Amino acid sequence: MIDIIVLGAAAGGGFPQWNSNAPSCRRARAGDPAALPRTQASIAVSGDGTHWFIVNASPDLRQQIGRTEALHPNHGLRSTPIAGVVLTGGEVDTITGLLTLRERQPFTLLATAPVLALLDANPIFEALDRTIIPRRALALDVPTALALPDGAAAGLTVTAFAVPGKVPLYAESGPDPAAIVENGETIGLAISDGTRQALFIPGCARMTDSLRARLRGADLVFFDGTLWTDDEMLRAGVGQKTGRRMGHMSVSGPDGTIAAFAALDVRRKILIHINNTNPILLDDSAEHQAARDAGWDIAFDGMRIQA
């Protein structure tokens, strides 16, 4: 069994974003049922429904744990069913929540070497005592068995694989800071119980032949749904960067996600990491309906799937 809970479905800033007065955010803030609020992207996965691994520690993690009963302490004075955290990148909205977990509770932290290097370079993350929270490097394309803090098997493996992306905005440097790379800075995860497999790819700059091969015929895929169109933040007057500049492919258009998946025969497709400017967040929008008509689900906080 692969049990998945969507802890957060939005991109960085959440929905509504705290400083956004855009119409869609006003609707979410006012409680419009067609504009459901969403926190920043993260999922929890389990092989037994009891022990959980968080994939990406968003800035909203404390709130997400608080409203998710499966993640509540369930024995003794202090405990947690959270056995580990797996990171798919080093962006602010994937690592900041680690600081929420600093109360000397054992779990394992897993990420690729480039992402661990970013954490190592910032002393604030030493608040997570390495003697009780070991950092484990994920090798690309090698299945890694997840283990509980006592060493017992968790019943799941994860396989990290590189996808096109870019270094976090705060780490940009050099002559081409926005260069798209495929070196482990940004990864997808294949999560398997030995029989079934779910793919989690919350950030992806473009589709490649190797990624198509991995996706073809998959049972379940969570995929980058950041922007509907590449320039939507510019046209809305709320940002200076395109989706490509931020390392995200768009959902629509000839080079977009819907078109890229059209011939891949994926059984269930779910868009996640959705920016507050993306109209698919509005259940009554034409874009939301277009995504649904193309066979996509739109992730929402609290969504639960057993693959």
mmCIF file of C-alpha atoms in Angstrom, residues 19-157:
data_model
loop_
_atom_site.group_PDB
_atom_site.id
_atom_site.type_symbol
_atom_site.label_atom_id
_atom_site.label_comp_id
_atom_site.label_asym_id
_atom_site.label_seq_id
_atom_site.Cartn_x
_atom_site.Cartn_y
_atom_site.Cartn_z
ATOM 1 C CA ASN A 19 0.283 40.052 0.687
ATOM 2 C CA SER A 20 -1.848 39.466 -2.410
ATOM 3 C CA ASN A 21 -4.952 41.537 -3.017
ATOM 4 C CA ALA A 22 -5.584 39.950 -6.408
ATOM 5 C CA PRO A 23 -9.202 38.935 -7.139
ATOM 6 C CA SER A 24 -8.579 35.198 -6.720
ATOM 7 C CA CYS A 25 -6.859 35.688 -3.367
ATOM 8 C CA ARG A 26 -9.667 37.971 -2.201
ATOM 9 C CA ARG A 27 -12.136 35.214 -3.074
ATOM 10 C CA ALA A 28 -10.154 32.628 -1.111
ATOM 11 C CA ARG A 29 -9.793 34.966 1.854
ATOM 12 C CA ALA A 30 -13.543 35.646 1.845
ATOM 13 C CA GLY A 31 -14.385 31.936 2.053
ATOM 14 C CA ASP A 32 -15.627 31.494 -1.517
ATOM 15 C CA PRO A 33 -16.264 27.719 -1.859
ATOM 16 C CA ALA A 34 -14.961 27.838 -5.448
ATOM 17 C CA ALA A 35 -11.615 29.262 -4.257
ATOM 18 C CA LEU A 36 -10.409 26.815 -1.612
ATOM 19 C CA PRO A 37 -7.368 28.036 0.354
ATOM 20 C CA ARG A 38 -4.258 25.898 0.016
ATOM 21 C CA THR A 39 -1.000 25.837 1.957
ATOM 22 C CA GLN A 40 2.446 25.370 0.418
ATOM 23 C CA ALA A 41 3.190 22.119 -1.367
ATOM 24 C CA SER A 42 3.962 19.000 0.630
ATOM 25 C CA ILE A 43 2.722 15.429 0.863
ATOM 26 C CA ALA A 44 2.924 12.711 3.500
ATOM 27 C CA VAL A 45 3.420 9.101 2.419
ATOM 28 C CA SER A 46 3.087 5.843 4.330
ATOM 29 C CA GLY A 47 3.421 2.150 3.640
ATOM 30 C CA ASP A 48 1.333 1.071 6.625
ATOM 31 C CA GLY A 49 -0.943 4.003 7.455
ATOM 32 C CA THR A 50 0.863 4.435 10.779
ATOM 33 C CA HIS A 51 4.384 5.711 10.068
ATOM 34 C CA TRP A 52 4.724 8.685 7.727
ATOM 35 C CA PHE A 53 7.380 10.402 5.656
ATOM 36 C CA ILE A 54 6.978 14.071 4.786
ATOM 37 C CA VAL A 55 7.995 14.982 1.258
ATOM 38 C CA ASN A 56 9.130 18.618 1.337
ATOM 39 C CA ALA A 57 8.997 20.588 4.570
ATOM 40 C CA SER A 58 7.017 23.675 3.644
ATOM 41 C CA PRO A 59 6.901 26.852 5.739
ATOM 42 C CA ASP A 60 3.338 25.803 6.607
ATOM 43 C CA LEU A 61 4.366 22.449 8.083
ATOM 44 C CA ARG A 62 3.299 23.155 11.660
ATOM 45 C CA GLN A 63 -0.185 24.124 10.466
ATOM 46 C CA GLN A 64 -0.321 21.097 8.173
ATOM 47 C CA ILE A 65 0.624 18.695 10.963
ATOM 48 C CA GLY A 66 -1.901 20.293 13.298
ATOM 49 C CA ARG A 67 -4.831 19.678 10.993
ATOM 50 C CA THR A 68 -3.769 16.180 9.872
ATOM 51 C CA GLU A 69 -4.790 13.621 12.499
ATOM 52 C CA ALA A 70 -2.556 10.912 11.021
ATOM 53 C CA LEU A 71 0.482 13.048 11.958
ATOM 54 C CA HIS A 72 -0.495 13.753 15.567
ATOM 55 C CA PRO A 73 1.441 12.353 18.560
ATOM 56 C CA ASN A 74 -0.228 9.124 19.652
ATOM 57 C CA HIS A 75 1.707 7.758 22.641
ATOM 58 C CA GLY A 76 3.763 8.989 25.594
ATOM 59 C CA LEU A 77 4.336 12.613 26.483
ATOM 60 C CA ARG A 78 6.193 13.333 23.233
ATOM 61 C CA SER A 79 6.064 11.280 20.073
ATOM 62 C CA THR A 80 5.359 11.502 16.373
ATOM 63 C CA PRO A 81 4.349 9.165 13.580
ATOM 64 C CA ILE A 82 6.705 11.155 11.300
ATOM 65 C CA ALA A 83 9.645 8.863 10.568
ATOM 66 C CA GLY A 84 11.455 11.015 8.035
ATOM 67 C CA VAL A 85 11.533 13.951 5.654
ATOM 68 C CA VAL A 86 12.492 13.686 1.992
ATOM 69 C CA LEU A 87 13.402 16.825 0.027
ATOM 70 C CA THR A 88 13.033 17.273 -3.735
ATOM 71 C CA GLY A 89 14.987 20.541 -3.777
ATOM 72 C CA GLY A 90 16.463 23.301 -1.670
ATOM 73 C CA GLU A 91 13.983 26.101 -2.293
ATOM 74 C CA VAL A 92 12.691 28.147 0.640
ATOM 75 C CA ASP A 93 9.277 26.509 0.308
ATOM 76 C CA THR A 94 10.730 22.985 0.579
ATOM 77 C CA ILE A 95 13.178 23.370 3.486
ATOM 78 C CA THR A 96 11.934 26.106 5.832
ATOM 79 C CA GLY A 97 9.542 23.768 7.617
ATOM 80 C CA LEU A 98 12.475 21.697 8.835
ATOM 81 C CA LEU A 99 12.924 24.266 11.589
ATOM 82 C CA THR A 100 9.465 23.342 12.863
ATOM 83 C CA LEU A 101 10.842 19.861 13.626
ATOM 84 C CA ARG A 102 13.747 20.942 15.834
ATOM 85 C CA GLU A 103 12.407 19.665 19.182
ATOM 86 C CA ARG A 104 14.852 16.750 19.398
ATOM 87 C CA GLN A 105 12.507 14.185 17.895
ATOM 88 C CA PRO A 106 14.296 11.407 15.976
ATOM 89 C CA PHE A 107 13.655 11.165 12.244
ATOM 90 C CA THR A 108 15.770 10.807 9.118
ATOM 91 C CA LEU A 109 16.386 13.607 6.614
ATOM 92 C CA LEU A 110 16.942 12.480 3.023
ATOM 93 C CA ALA A 111 17.977 14.625 0.051
ATOM 94 C CA THR A 112 20.446 14.634 -2.810
ATOM 95 C CA ALA A 113 24.009 15.785 -2.205
ATOM 96 C CA PRO A 114 23.503 19.272 -3.734
ATOM 97 C CA VAL A 115 20.513 19.914 -1.472
ATOM 98 C CA LEU A 116 22.295 18.603 1.630
ATOM 99 C CA ALA A 117 25.188 20.926 0.755
ATOM 100 C CA LEU A 118 22.810 23.894 0.815
ATOM 101 C CA LEU A 119 21.617 22.868 4.279
ATOM 102 C CA ASP A 120 25.183 22.278 5.460
ATOM 103 C CA ALA A 121 26.147 25.788 4.336
ATOM 104 C CA ASN A 122 23.466 27.419 6.503
ATOM 105 C CA PRO A 123 24.150 27.047 10.251
ATOM 106 C CA ILE A 124 20.530 27.660 11.195
ATOM 107 C CA PHE A 125 19.740 24.101 10.127
ATOM 108 C CA GLU A 126 22.107 22.812 12.794
ATOM 109 C CA ALA A 127 19.096 23.401 15.056
ATOM 110 C CA LEU A 128 18.199 19.890 13.889
ATOM 111 C CA ASP A 129 20.680 17.925 15.993
ATOM 112 C CA ARG A 130 22.521 15.565 13.655
ATOM 113 C CA THR A 131 23.015 13.028 16.440
ATOM 114 C CA ILE A 132 19.279 12.324 16.454
ATOM 115 C CA ILE A 133 18.318 13.571 12.964
ATOM 116 C CA PRO A 134 20.812 11.997 10.569
ATOM 117 C CA ARG A 135 21.164 13.426 7.074
ATOM 118 C CA ARG A 136 21.187 10.754 4.399
ATOM 119 C CA ALA A 137 22.211 11.406 0.802
ATOM 120 C CA LEU A 138 19.974 10.067 -1.947
ATOM 121 C CA ALA A 139 21.860 8.735 -4.954
ATOM 122 C CA LEU A 140 20.113 9.349 -8.245
ATOM 123 C CA ASP A 141 18.351 6.411 -9.898
ATOM 124 C CA VAL A 142 19.066 4.070 -6.977
ATOM 125 C CA PRO A 143 16.096 2.737 -4.942
ATOM 126 C CA THR A 144 16.473 3.663 -1.270
ATOM 127 C CA ALA A 145 14.548 1.684 1.334
ATOM 128 C CA LEU A 146 12.877 3.960 3.851
ATOM 129 C CA ALA A 147 13.444 2.988 7.472
ATOM 130 C CA LEU A 148 11.856 3.930 10.776
ATOM 131 C CA PRO A 149 13.982 5.628 13.451
ATOM 132 C CA ASP A 150 14.533 2.239 15.135
ATOM 133 C CA GLY A 151 15.869 0.807 11.872
ATOM 134 C CA ALA A 152 12.802 -1.275 10.991
ATOM 135 C CA ALA A 153 11.691 -1.302 7.362
ATOM 136 C CA ALA A 154 8.969 1.204 6.532
ATOM 137 C CA GLY A 155 7.656 -0.823 3.603
ATOM 138 C CA LEU A 156 8.464 1.789 0.963
ATOM 139 C CA THR A 157 11.353 2.647 -1.298
#
